[in-house]
Coordinates of C-alpha atoms in Angstrom, one line a residue:
M16 CA 0.2 0.0 0.1
K17 CA 1.4 3.5 -1.0
V18 CA 0.2 6.3 1.3
G19 CA 0.1 10.1 0.1
L20 CA -0.6 13.4 1.6
F21 CA -3.1 15.6 -0.2
V22 CA -2.2 19.1 0.6
T23 CA -5.0 21.7 1.1
N24 CA -4.3 24.5 -1.3
Q25 CA -7.2 26.5 -0.4
Q26 CA -7.5 29.1 2.3
Y27 CA -9.6 31.7 3.9
L28 CA -9.4 35.2 2.6
E29 CA -8.0 36.6 5.9
T30 CA -5.3 33.9 5.8
D31 CA -1.6 35.1 4.9
M32 CA -0.8 33.0 2.1
V33 CA 2.9 33.2 2.7
S34 CA 2.4 31.8 6.1
A35 CA 0.1 29.3 4.8
L36 CA 2.7 28.2 2.2
D37 CA 5.2 27.7 5.2
D38 CA 2.6 25.6 6.9
Q39 CA 2.0 23.4 3.8
I40 CA 5.7 22.9 3.4
A41 CA 6.1 21.7 7.1
M42 CA 3.3 19.1 6.4
V43 CA 5.3 18.0 3.4
R44 CA 8.5 17.7 5.2
M45 CA 6.9 15.6 8.1
A46 CA 5.3 13.3 5.7
R47 CA 8.6 13.0 3.7
D48 CA 10.5 12.2 7.0
K49 CA 8.0 9.6 8.3
G50 CA 8.0 7.8 5.0
W51 CA 4.9 8.7 3.2
D52 CA 5.0 8.0 -0.6
S53 CA 3.4 10.7 -2.4
V54 CA 2.1 14.3 -2.3
F55 CA -1.0 15.7 -4.3
S56 CA -2.8 18.9 -4.5
G57 CA -5.8 20.3 -6.4
Q58 CA -7.0 23.2 -8.6
H59 CA -9.7 25.7 -8.9
Y60 CA -10.0 29.2 -10.4
L61 CA -12.0 32.2 -9.4
N62 CA -12.6 30.8 -5.8
E63 CA -16.0 32.0 -4.5
G64 CA -16.9 33.2 -1.0
N65 CA -14.3 33.4 1.6
N66 CA -11.6 31.3 -0.1
Q67 CA -8.2 31.9 -2.0
Q68 CA -6.0 29.5 -3.7
L69 CA -2.4 29.2 -5.1
Q70 CA -2.4 27.7 -8.5
I71 CA -1.4 24.0 -8.8
V72 CA 1.7 24.2 -11.1
P73 CA 3.8 26.8 -9.4
F74 CA 2.7 25.3 -5.8
L75 CA 3.6 21.8 -6.6
T76 CA 6.8 22.9 -8.1
R77 CA 7.8 24.6 -5.0
L78 CA 6.9 21.5 -3.1
M79 CA 9.0 19.0 -5.1
P80 CA 12.4 20.0 -3.5
E81 CA 10.7 19.3 0.0
A82 CA 9.1 16.0 -1.1
G83 CA 12.5 14.4 -1.9
E84 CA 11.9 11.1 -3.4
M85 CA 8.1 11.1 -2.9
T86 CA 5.9 11.0 -6.0
T87 CA 4.3 14.4 -6.8
G88 CA 0.9 14.7 -8.7
L89 CA -1.7 16.9 -10.0
G90 CA -4.9 15.9 -8.2
I91 CA -6.3 17.3 -10.2
L92 CA -5.7 19.6 -13.3
L93 CA -9.0 20.9 -15.0
L94 CA -8.0 19.7 -18.4
G95 CA -10.6 21.0 -20.6
L96 CA -10.0 24.7 -19.5
H97 CA -6.2 24.6 -20.8
N98 CA -4.9 24.6 -24.3
P99 CA -3.4 21.2 -24.9
V100 CA 0.0 22.4 -26.2
Y101 CA 0.3 24.3 -23.0
T102 CA -0.7 21.1 -20.8
A103 CA 1.5 18.7 -22.8
E104 CA 4.4 21.0 -22.4
T105 CA 3.8 22.0 -18.8
V106 CA 3.4 18.3 -17.7
A107 CA 6.3 17.0 -19.5
S108 CA 8.4 19.8 -17.8
L109 CA 6.9 18.9 -14.5
D110 CA 7.9 15.2 -15.0
V111 CA 11.3 16.3 -15.8
I112 CA 11.7 18.3 -12.7
A113 CA 10.3 15.4 -10.7
R114 CA 12.8 13.1 -12.6
G115 CA 10.1 11.0 -14.0
N116 CA 8.2 10.6 -10.6
F117 CA 5.1 12.4 -11.4
V118 CA 1.3 11.6 -11.8
F119 CA -0.8 13.4 -14.4
G120 CA -4.1 13.7 -12.5
I121 CA -7.0 15.2 -14.5
G122 CA -10.7 15.9 -14.3
L123 CA -13.6 17.5 -16.1
G124 CA -14.6 20.1 -13.4
Y125 CA -18.1 21.1 -12.5
R126 CA -18.2 24.9 -11.7
D127 CA -19.8 27.0 -14.3
V128 CA -17.8 30.2 -13.4
E129 CA -14.6 28.3 -14.5
F130 CA -15.9 27.0 -17.8
D131 CA -17.3 30.6 -18.6
A132 CA -14.1 32.1 -17.7
F133 CA -12.1 29.9 -20.3
A134 CA -14.9 30.1 -22.8
V135 CA -16.1 26.5 -22.6
P136 CA -19.7 26.4 -23.6
K137 CA -22.4 24.0 -22.2
G138 CA -22.8 21.0 -24.5
Q139 CA -18.9 21.1 -25.4
R140 CA -17.5 20.4 -22.1
V141 CA -17.1 16.6 -22.4
K142 CA -16.2 16.9 -26.1
R143 CA -13.4 19.4 -25.5
F144 CA -12.1 17.4 -22.6
E145 CA -11.7 14.3 -24.7
E146 CA -10.4 16.1 -27.5
Y147 CA -7.7 17.8 -25.5
L148 CA -6.6 14.7 -23.6
D149 CA -6.3 12.8 -26.9
L150 CA -4.2 15.7 -28.2
V151 CA -1.9 15.7 -25.2
K152 CA -1.2 12.2 -25.5
R153 CA -0.5 12.5 -29.2
L154 CA 1.8 15.3 -28.6
W155 CA 3.9 13.3 -26.2
S156 CA 4.2 10.3 -28.6
E157 CA 3.9 11.2 -32.3
E158 CA 6.5 12.7 -34.6
S159 CA 4.0 15.0 -36.5
V160 CA 0.7 16.1 -35.0
S161 CA -2.0 17.7 -37.2
H162 CA -5.3 18.7 -35.9
E163 CA -7.9 21.5 -36.3
S164 CA -11.0 22.4 -34.3
E165 CA -12.7 25.6 -32.9
T166 CA -10.0 26.1 -30.2
V167 CA -6.8 24.4 -31.6
K168 CA -5.0 24.4 -35.0
L169 CA -1.9 22.2 -35.3
D170 CA -0.2 21.7 -38.7
G171 CA 2.3 18.9 -38.6
V172 CA 3.9 20.1 -35.4
R173 CA 6.2 18.1 -33.1
M174 CA 6.7 18.8 -29.5
N175 CA 10.2 18.4 -28.6
I176 CA 9.9 18.4 -24.9
R177 CA 8.9 15.0 -23.9
P178 CA 8.1 13.4 -20.5
V179 CA 10.7 11.3 -18.7
Q180 CA 8.2 8.5 -18.4
R181 CA 7.3 7.0 -21.8
P182 CA 4.9 7.2 -23.4
H183 CA 3.6 9.5 -20.6
P184 CA 3.2 9.9 -16.7
P185 CA 0.4 7.8 -15.2
I186 CA -3.0 9.5 -16.1
W187 CA -5.4 9.4 -13.3
L188 CA -9.1 10.5 -14.1
A189 CA -11.0 11.8 -11.1
A190 CA -14.8 10.9 -11.7
N191 CA -17.9 11.2 -9.6
N192 CA -20.6 9.6 -11.9
E193 CA -21.1 6.6 -14.2
R194 CA -20.3 8.3 -17.5
A195 CA -17.1 9.9 -16.1
I196 CA -16.0 6.7 -14.7
R197 CA -16.4 4.9 -18.0
R198 CA -14.4 7.6 -19.4
A199 CA -11.6 6.8 -16.9
A200 CA -11.7 3.2 -17.9
R201 CA -11.7 4.0 -21.7
M202 CA -9.1 6.8 -21.9
C203 CA -6.8 6.8 -18.8
D204 CA -4.5 4.6 -16.8
A205 CA -6.6 4.6 -13.5
W206 CA -9.8 6.0 -11.9
Y207 CA -8.9 8.3 -9.1
I208 CA -11.7 7.4 -6.6
N209 CA -13.0 10.7 -5.0
P210 CA -13.4 11.4 -1.3
H211 CA -17.0 12.7 -1.6
S212 CA -19.0 9.5 -2.0
T213 CA -20.4 7.0 0.4
M214 CA -18.9 3.5 0.5
E215 CA -22.1 2.2 -1.1
T216 CA -21.8 4.5 -4.0
I217 CA -18.0 3.8 -4.5
R218 CA -19.0 0.0 -4.4
H219 CA -21.4 0.6 -7.2
H220 CA -19.1 2.8 -9.2
L221 CA -16.4 0.2 -9.0
S222 CA -18.6 -2.4 -10.7
V223 CA -19.2 0.2 -13.5
Y224 CA -15.5 0.8 -13.7
R225 CA -14.7 -2.9 -13.9
D226 CA -17.5 -3.3 -16.5
E227 CA -16.2 -0.8 -18.8
L228 CA -12.6 -2.1 -18.5
E229 CA -13.8 -5.5 -19.6
R230 CA -15.7 -3.8 -22.5
Q231 CA -12.4 -2.2 -23.5
G232 CA -10.4 -5.4 -23.2
K233 CA -8.4 -3.8 -20.4
A234 CA -7.2 -5.3 -17.1
M235 CA -7.6 -3.6 -13.7
P236 CA -5.0 -1.0 -13.4
R237 CA -1.6 -1.9 -11.7
E238 CA -2.2 1.2 -9.3
L239 CA -5.8 1.9 -8.1
P240 CA -5.8 5.3 -6.3
A241 CA -8.4 6.9 -3.9
V242 CA -8.4 10.1 -2.0
K243 CA -9.7 10.0 1.6
E244 CA -10.7 12.7 4.1
I245 CA -9.1 11.4 7.4
F246 CA -8.3 12.7 10.8
C247 CA -6.5 10.6 13.5
A248 CA -6.8 11.5 17.3
R249 CA -6.9 9.3 20.4
D250 CA -10.5 8.4 19.8
R251 CA -13.4 9.2 17.4
A252 CA -15.0 12.0 19.7
T253 CA -11.6 13.8 19.7
A254 CA -11.1 13.5 16.0
I255 CA -14.6 15.0 15.3
E256 CA -14.0 17.8 17.8
M257 CA -10.6 18.7 16.2
A258 CA -11.3 18.2 12.7
G259 CA -15.3 18.4 12.5
P260 CA -15.5 22.3 12.0
Y261 CA -13.0 22.6 9.2
L262 CA -14.1 19.5 7.3
A263 CA -17.8 20.6 7.5
G264 CA -16.9 24.0 6.4
K265 CA -15.2 22.3 3.2
Y266 CA -18.3 20.5 2.4
R267 CA -20.4 23.4 2.9
D268 CA -18.3 25.2 0.2
Y269 CA -18.7 22.1 -2.0
A270 CA -22.4 22.3 -1.6
K271 CA -22.4 26.1 -2.6
W272 CA -20.3 25.3 -5.7
G273 CA -22.5 22.4 -6.7
Q274 CA -20.0 19.5 -6.5
D275 CA -22.7 17.2 -5.3
K276 CA -24.8 18.1 -8.2
V277 CA -22.5 16.1 -10.6
M278 CA -22.7 13.1 -8.3
P279 CA -25.6 10.6 -7.9
A280 CA -28.9 12.2 -6.9
D281 CA -28.7 10.6 -3.4
E282 CA -25.4 12.1 -2.8
T283 CA -26.3 15.4 -1.6
F284 CA -24.1 17.3 0.9
D285 CA -27.1 19.5 2.3
Q286 CA -27.2 17.3 5.5
D287 CA -26.2 17.5 9.0
F288 CA -22.7 16.8 9.6
D289 CA -23.2 13.8 11.5
D290 CA -25.3 12.3 8.5
L291 CA -22.7 13.5 5.9
L292 CA -19.7 11.9 7.6
R293 CA -21.5 8.4 7.9
S294 CA -19.8 6.0 5.5
R295 CA -17.8 8.9 3.9
F296 CA -15.1 10.3 6.3
V297 CA -12.4 8.4 8.1
L298 CA -12.3 9.8 11.7
G299 CA -11.0 8.2 14.9
S300 CA -8.0 6.6 16.5
P301 CA -5.5 5.0 14.2
E302 CA -7.1 1.5 15.0
E303 CA -10.7 2.9 14.2
C304 CA -9.3 4.5 11.0
Y305 CA -7.7 1.3 9.9
E306 CA -11.1 -0.5 10.3
Q307 CA -12.9 2.3 8.3
L308 CA -10.4 2.0 5.5
R309 CA -10.3 -1.8 5.4
P310 CA -12.8 -2.2 2.6
Y311 CA -10.6 -0.2 0.3
W312 CA -8.0 -2.9 -0.1
E313 CA -9.9 -5.9 0.8
E314 CA -12.9 -5.2 -1.4
F315 CA -12.2 -2.5 -3.8
G316 CA -8.5 -3.4 -4.5
V317 CA -7.1 0.1 -3.7
N318 CA -3.4 0.1 -3.4
H319 CA -2.4 4.1 -3.2
L320 CA -4.3 6.0 -0.6
T321 CA -4.0 9.7 -0.6
F322 CA -5.1 11.3 2.9
R323 CA -6.3 14.9 3.2
T324 CA -6.1 15.7 6.8
H325 CA -6.0 19.4 6.8
W326 CA -8.8 21.8 5.5
A327 CA -9.0 25.6 5.3
G328 CA -8.9 27.4 8.8
M329 CA -7.1 24.4 10.6
P330 CA -4.1 25.5 12.5
L331 CA -0.8 23.8 11.7
S332 CA -0.4 22.3 14.9
T333 CA -3.7 20.4 14.5
A334 CA -3.0 19.0 11.1
L335 CA 0.5 17.9 12.3
H336 CA -1.0 16.1 15.2
S337 CA -3.1 14.0 12.7
I338 CA -0.1 13.5 10.4
R339 CA 2.2 12.4 13.3
M340 CA -0.4 10.0 14.5
I341 CA -1.2 8.5 11.2
S342 CA 2.7 8.4 10.4
D343 CA 3.3 6.5 13.7
E344 CA 0.6 4.3 14.4
L345 CA -1.6 3.7 11.0
L346 CA 1.1 3.9 8.4
P347 CA 3.1 1.1 9.6
E348 CA 0.1 -1.2 9.5
L349 CA -1.0 -0.1 6.0
K350 CA 2.8 -0.7 4.9
K351 CA 2.2 -4.4 5.9
L352 CA -0.5 -4.9 3.3

Protein backbone atom coordinates (compact mmCIF):
# COMPACT_ATOMS: atom_id res chain seq x y z
CA MET A 1 0.00 0.00 0.00
CA LYS A 2 1.26 3.45 -0.94
CA VAL A 3 0.16 6.36 1.22
CA GLY A 4 0.16 9.96 0.08
CA LEU A 5 -0.57 13.40 1.50
CA PHE A 6 -3.18 15.53 -0.23
CA VAL A 7 -2.15 19.09 0.62
CA THR A 8 -4.97 21.60 1.01
CA ASN A 9 -4.21 24.52 -1.26
CA GLN A 10 -7.26 26.56 -0.31
CA GLN A 11 -7.33 29.15 2.46
CA TYR A 12 -9.70 31.76 3.87
CA LEU A 13 -9.35 35.32 2.58
CA GLU A 14 -8.00 36.56 5.89
CA THR A 15 -5.18 33.97 5.80
CA ASP A 16 -1.68 35.19 5.01
CA MET A 17 -0.75 33.05 2.02
CA VAL A 18 2.99 33.22 2.67
CA SER A 19 2.47 31.82 6.16
CA ALA A 20 0.06 29.22 4.77
CA LEU A 21 2.70 28.13 2.27
CA ASP A 22 5.17 27.70 5.12
CA ASP A 23 2.59 25.52 6.89
CA GLN A 24 2.08 23.37 3.81
CA ILE A 25 5.84 22.95 3.42
CA ALA A 26 6.03 21.83 7.07
CA MET A 27 3.37 19.18 6.44
CA VAL A 28 5.18 17.86 3.39
CA ARG A 29 8.48 17.73 5.26
CA MET A 30 6.92 15.73 8.08
CA ALA A 31 5.30 13.30 5.63
CA ARG A 32 8.60 12.94 3.77
CA ASP A 33 10.57 12.27 6.94
CA LYS A 34 7.96 9.78 8.18
CA GLY A 35 8.09 7.69 5.00
CA TRP A 36 4.96 8.73 3.11
CA ASP A 37 5.00 7.91 -0.61
CA SER A 38 3.40 10.82 -2.46
CA VAL A 39 2.06 14.36 -2.32
CA PHE A 40 -0.85 15.75 -4.35
CA SER A 41 -2.85 18.95 -4.51
CA GLY A 42 -5.85 20.29 -6.42
CA GLN A 43 -6.93 23.16 -8.63
CA HIS A 44 -9.70 25.73 -8.87
CA TYR A 45 -9.98 29.15 -10.47
CA LEU A 46 -11.97 32.17 -9.26
CA ASN A 47 -12.59 30.78 -5.78
CA GLU A 48 -15.93 31.97 -4.45
CA GLY A 49 -16.90 33.26 -1.03
CA ASN A 50 -14.24 33.37 1.67
CA ASN A 51 -11.61 31.36 -0.23
CA GLN A 52 -8.34 31.95 -2.07
CA GLN A 53 -5.94 29.50 -3.64
CA LEU A 54 -2.46 29.23 -5.10
CA GLN A 55 -2.37 27.75 -8.56
CA ILE A 56 -1.40 24.11 -8.69
CA VAL A 57 1.56 24.10 -11.11
CA PRO A 58 3.79 26.65 -9.31
CA PHE A 59 2.60 25.31 -5.96
CA LEU A 60 3.58 21.71 -6.69
CA THR A 61 6.84 22.83 -8.27
CA ARG A 62 7.70 24.61 -5.01
CA LEU A 63 6.86 21.48 -3.01
CA MET A 64 8.96 19.12 -5.13
CA PRO A 65 12.31 19.92 -3.45
CA GLU A 66 10.66 19.39 -0.05
CA ALA A 67 9.11 16.09 -1.14
CA GLY A 68 12.45 14.42 -1.85
CA GLU A 69 11.81 10.95 -3.28
CA MET A 70 8.03 11.22 -2.85
CA THR A 71 5.92 11.02 -6.00
CA THR A 72 4.23 14.34 -6.78
CA GLY A 73 1.00 14.64 -8.69
CA LEU A 74 -1.73 16.85 -10.02
CA GLY A 75 -4.82 15.95 -8.10
CA ILE A 76 -6.34 17.34 -10.33
CA LEU A 77 -5.74 19.62 -13.33
CA LEU A 78 -8.93 20.86 -14.98
CA LEU A 79 -7.90 19.62 -18.40
CA GLY A 80 -10.63 21.11 -20.60
CA LEU A 81 -9.83 24.66 -19.49
CA HIS A 82 -6.27 24.63 -20.83
CA ASN A 83 -4.89 24.61 -24.34
CA PRO A 84 -3.50 21.10 -24.96
CA VAL A 85 -0.10 22.41 -26.11
CA TYR A 86 0.24 24.28 -22.82
CA THR A 87 -0.80 21.17 -20.89
CA ALA A 88 1.48 18.79 -22.79
CA GLU A 89 4.57 20.99 -22.43
CA THR A 90 3.82 21.94 -18.81
CA VAL A 91 3.26 18.38 -17.64
CA ALA A 92 6.32 17.16 -19.57
CA SER A 93 8.32 19.87 -17.78
CA LEU A 94 6.91 18.81 -14.40
CA ASP A 95 7.83 15.20 -15.12
CA VAL A 96 11.40 16.29 -15.88
CA ILE A 97 11.60 18.39 -12.70
CA ALA A 98 10.25 15.40 -10.73
CA ARG A 99 12.81 13.14 -12.46
CA GLY A 100 10.10 10.91 -13.85
CA ASN A 101 8.28 10.52 -10.54
CA PHE A 102 5.07 12.35 -11.38
CA VAL A 103 1.33 11.60 -11.82
CA PHE A 104 -0.89 13.45 -14.30
CA GLY A 105 -4.22 13.68 -12.49
CA ILE A 106 -7.06 15.25 -14.47
CA GLY A 107 -10.76 15.99 -14.23
CA LEU A 108 -13.59 17.63 -16.11
CA GLY A 109 -14.63 20.11 -13.41
CA TYR A 110 -18.15 21.19 -12.50
CA ARG A 111 -18.23 24.95 -11.79
CA ASP A 112 -19.87 27.17 -14.41
CA VAL A 113 -17.74 30.16 -13.38
CA GLU A 114 -14.61 28.27 -14.45
CA PHE A 115 -16.05 27.00 -17.72
CA ASP A 116 -17.36 30.47 -18.54
CA ALA A 117 -14.06 32.16 -17.74
CA PHE A 118 -12.26 29.88 -20.21
CA ALA A 119 -15.09 30.08 -22.78
CA VAL A 120 -16.03 26.40 -22.65
CA PRO A 121 -19.74 26.39 -23.57
CA LYS A 122 -22.33 23.99 -22.25
CA GLY A 123 -22.72 21.04 -24.57
CA GLN A 124 -19.03 21.16 -25.48
CA ARG A 125 -17.36 20.42 -22.16
CA VAL A 126 -17.01 16.65 -22.41
CA LYS A 127 -16.19 16.81 -26.11
CA ARG A 128 -13.45 19.37 -25.50
CA PHE A 129 -12.07 17.39 -22.55
CA GLU A 130 -11.75 14.24 -24.65
CA GLU A 131 -10.31 16.15 -27.61
CA TYR A 132 -7.67 17.78 -25.42
CA LEU A 133 -6.70 14.55 -23.66
CA ASP A 134 -6.24 12.79 -26.98
CA LEU A 135 -4.13 15.68 -28.29
CA VAL A 136 -1.92 15.79 -25.19
CA LYS A 137 -1.14 12.10 -25.56
CA ARG A 138 -0.44 12.51 -29.28
CA LEU A 139 1.89 15.44 -28.64
CA TRP A 140 3.87 13.30 -26.21
CA SER A 141 4.23 10.35 -28.57
CA GLU A 142 3.90 11.28 -32.25
CA GLU A 143 6.51 12.75 -34.56
CA SER A 144 4.00 14.95 -36.39
CA VAL A 145 0.62 16.12 -35.11
CA SER A 146 -2.03 17.81 -37.22
CA HIS A 147 -5.41 18.80 -35.87
CA GLU A 148 -7.97 21.54 -36.40
CA SER A 149 -11.00 22.39 -34.30
CA GLU A 150 -12.71 25.51 -32.95
CA THR A 151 -9.98 26.13 -30.39
CA VAL A 152 -6.84 24.35 -31.64
CA LYS A 153 -4.96 24.37 -34.95
CA LEU A 154 -1.85 22.22 -35.34
CA ASP A 155 -0.21 21.71 -38.72
CA GLY A 156 2.41 19.00 -38.66
CA VAL A 157 3.94 20.10 -35.34
CA ARG A 158 6.36 18.11 -33.21
CA MET A 159 6.60 18.78 -29.50
CA ASN A 160 10.28 18.47 -28.62
CA ILE A 161 10.01 18.47 -24.82
CA ARG A 162 8.86 14.99 -23.80
CA PRO A 163 8.10 13.42 -20.41
CA VAL A 164 10.73 11.28 -18.76
CA GLN A 165 8.14 8.51 -18.39
CA ARG A 166 7.29 6.91 -21.70
CA PRO A 167 4.94 7.18 -23.34
CA HIS A 168 3.70 9.51 -20.57
CA PRO A 169 3.20 9.84 -16.81
CA PRO A 170 0.33 7.79 -15.34
CA ILE A 171 -2.97 9.46 -16.17
CA TRP A 172 -5.51 9.31 -13.34
CA LEU A 173 -9.02 10.59 -13.99
CA ALA A 174 -11.10 11.85 -11.06
CA ALA A 175 -14.72 10.90 -11.69
CA ASN A 176 -17.92 11.13 -9.65
CA ASN A 177 -20.59 9.61 -11.89
CA GLU A 178 -21.05 6.63 -14.20
CA ARG A 179 -20.32 8.36 -17.51
CA ALA A 180 -17.12 9.87 -16.18
CA ILE A 181 -16.03 6.57 -14.64
CA ARG A 182 -16.51 4.81 -17.96
CA ARG A 183 -14.40 7.57 -19.52
CA ALA A 184 -11.66 6.84 -16.99
CA ALA A 185 -11.69 3.17 -17.97
CA ARG A 186 -11.67 4.00 -21.67
CA MET A 187 -9.12 6.83 -21.86
CA CYS A 188 -6.90 6.77 -18.77
CA ASP A 189 -4.59 4.59 -16.73
CA ALA A 190 -6.68 4.65 -13.55
CA TRP A 191 -9.85 5.97 -11.99
CA TYR A 192 -8.89 8.32 -9.13
CA ILE A 193 -11.58 7.45 -6.60
CA ASN A 194 -13.03 10.58 -5.01
CA PRO A 195 -13.37 11.38 -1.28
CA HIS A 196 -16.93 12.65 -1.61
CA SER A 197 -18.96 9.48 -2.15
CA THR A 198 -20.25 7.02 0.40
CA MET A 199 -18.92 3.48 0.50
CA GLU A 200 -22.16 2.25 -1.09
CA THR A 201 -21.73 4.58 -4.06
CA ILE A 202 -18.06 3.66 -4.49
CA ARG A 203 -18.99 -0.02 -4.41
CA HIS A 204 -21.48 0.52 -7.25
CA HIS A 205 -19.13 2.76 -9.22
CA LEU A 206 -16.35 0.21 -8.98
CA SER A 207 -18.62 -2.35 -10.65
CA VAL A 208 -19.22 0.20 -13.42
CA TYR A 209 -15.46 0.74 -13.76
CA ARG A 210 -14.72 -2.97 -13.94
CA ASP A 211 -17.50 -3.48 -16.49
CA GLU A 212 -16.11 -0.77 -18.77
CA LEU A 213 -12.56 -2.09 -18.45
CA GLU A 214 -13.83 -5.48 -19.57
CA ARG A 215 -15.67 -3.89 -22.50
CA GLN A 216 -12.43 -2.19 -23.52
CA GLY A 217 -10.41 -5.39 -23.16
CA LYS A 218 -8.32 -3.84 -20.38
CA ALA A 219 -7.17 -5.31 -17.06
CA MET A 220 -7.58 -3.59 -13.71
CA PRO A 221 -4.87 -0.95 -13.33
CA ARG A 222 -1.64 -1.88 -11.61
CA GLU A 223 -2.20 1.10 -9.32
CA LEU A 224 -5.72 1.98 -8.14
CA PRO A 225 -5.72 5.28 -6.19
CA ALA A 226 -8.24 6.88 -3.88
CA VAL A 227 -8.46 10.14 -1.91
CA LYS A 228 -9.84 10.01 1.63
CA GLU A 229 -10.73 12.70 4.13
CA ILE A 230 -9.13 11.47 7.35
CA PHE A 231 -8.22 12.71 10.80
CA CYS A 232 -6.50 10.65 13.50
CA ALA A 233 -6.72 11.42 17.23
CA ARG A 234 -6.86 9.37 20.41
CA ASP A 235 -10.52 8.45 19.74
CA ARG A 236 -13.40 9.24 17.38
CA ALA A 237 -14.98 11.90 19.58
CA THR A 238 -11.70 13.81 19.79
CA ALA A 239 -11.11 13.48 16.03
CA ILE A 240 -14.56 14.91 15.31
CA GLU A 241 -14.01 17.72 17.83
CA MET A 242 -10.62 18.66 16.33
CA ALA A 243 -11.39 18.25 12.62
CA GLY A 244 -15.17 18.54 12.36
CA PRO A 245 -15.54 22.34 12.01
CA TYR A 246 -12.98 22.53 9.20
CA LEU A 247 -14.15 19.44 7.33
CA ALA A 248 -17.78 20.53 7.62
CA GLY A 249 -16.81 23.97 6.27
CA LYS A 250 -15.17 22.37 3.25
CA TYR A 251 -18.31 20.46 2.38
CA ARG A 252 -20.53 23.50 2.92
CA ASP A 253 -18.41 25.16 0.24
CA TYR A 254 -18.71 22.11 -2.00
CA ALA A 255 -22.49 22.31 -1.64
CA LYS A 256 -22.48 26.01 -2.59
CA TRP A 257 -20.31 25.30 -5.64
CA GLY A 258 -22.48 22.40 -6.82
CA GLN A 259 -19.97 19.56 -6.39
CA ASP A 260 -22.77 17.21 -5.33
CA LYS A 261 -24.86 18.13 -8.39
CA VAL A 262 -22.52 16.13 -10.64
CA MET A 263 -22.77 13.10 -8.34
CA PRO A 264 -25.59 10.54 -7.96
CA ALA A 265 -28.87 12.07 -6.82
CA ASP A 266 -28.69 10.63 -3.31
CA GLU A 267 -25.22 12.07 -2.65
CA THR A 268 -26.35 15.52 -1.53
CA PHE A 269 -24.08 17.46 0.82
CA ASP A 270 -27.05 19.43 2.15
CA GLN A 271 -27.38 17.44 5.37
CA ASP A 272 -26.25 17.52 8.98
CA PHE A 273 -22.55 16.84 9.49
CA ASP A 274 -23.27 13.68 11.52
CA ASP A 275 -25.20 12.29 8.56
CA LEU A 276 -22.67 13.55 6.03
CA LEU A 277 -19.69 11.86 7.65
CA ARG A 278 -21.40 8.47 7.93
CA SER A 279 -19.77 6.00 5.50
CA ARG A 280 -17.85 8.86 3.89
CA PHE A 281 -15.06 10.27 6.12
CA VAL A 282 -12.44 8.46 8.18
CA LEU A 283 -12.25 9.84 11.72
CA GLY A 284 -11.00 8.26 14.92
CA SER A 285 -8.08 6.53 16.55
CA PRO A 286 -5.49 4.87 14.31
CA GLU A 287 -7.16 1.52 14.98
CA GLU A 288 -10.61 2.93 14.12
CA CYS A 289 -9.25 4.58 10.98
CA TYR A 290 -7.69 1.29 9.89
CA GLU A 291 -11.01 -0.50 10.22
CA GLN A 292 -12.87 2.25 8.34
CA LEU A 293 -10.31 2.02 5.53
CA ARG A 294 -10.25 -1.78 5.39
CA PRO A 295 -12.83 -2.15 2.53
CA TYR A 296 -10.60 -0.07 0.27
CA TRP A 297 -7.99 -2.79 -0.06
CA GLU A 298 -9.96 -5.89 0.88
CA GLU A 299 -12.96 -5.22 -1.35
CA PHE A 300 -12.05 -2.46 -3.78
CA GLY A 301 -8.41 -3.33 -4.50
CA VAL A 302 -7.10 0.19 -3.79
CA ASN A 303 -3.33 0.22 -3.33
CA HIS A 304 -2.57 3.97 -3.23
CA LEU A 305 -4.41 6.00 -0.59
CA THR A 306 -3.97 9.78 -0.57
CA PHE A 307 -5.03 11.35 2.71
CA ARG A 308 -6.36 14.86 3.16
CA THR A 309 -6.07 15.66 6.87
CA HIS A 310 -6.03 19.47 6.73
CA TRP A 311 -8.73 21.86 5.56
CA ALA A 312 -9.04 25.65 5.31
CA GLY A 313 -8.78 27.35 8.68
CA MET A 314 -7.23 24.42 10.55
CA PRO A 315 -4.13 25.41 12.54
CA LEU A 316 -0.84 23.81 11.52
CA SER A 317 -0.44 22.19 14.94
CA THR A 318 -3.78 20.40 14.55
CA ALA A 319 -2.89 19.08 11.08
CA LEU A 320 0.54 17.94 12.26
CA HIS A 321 -1.08 16.13 15.18
CA SER A 322 -3.02 13.97 12.71
CA ILE A 323 -0.09 13.52 10.31
CA ARG A 324 2.13 12.44 13.19
CA MET A 325 -0.42 9.97 14.54
CA ILE A 326 -1.06 8.53 11.06
CA SER A 327 2.70 8.25 10.53
CA ASP A 328 3.51 6.59 13.83
CA GLU A 329 0.54 4.25 14.28
CA LEU A 330 -1.51 3.85 11.08
CA LEU A 331 1.15 3.99 8.37
CA PRO A 332 3.19 1.01 9.68
CA GLU A 333 0.06 -1.17 9.53
CA LEU A 334 -0.84 0.00 6.02
CA LYS A 335 2.70 -0.70 4.85
CA LYS A 336 2.24 -4.37 5.83
CA LEU A 337 -0.49 -4.82 3.22
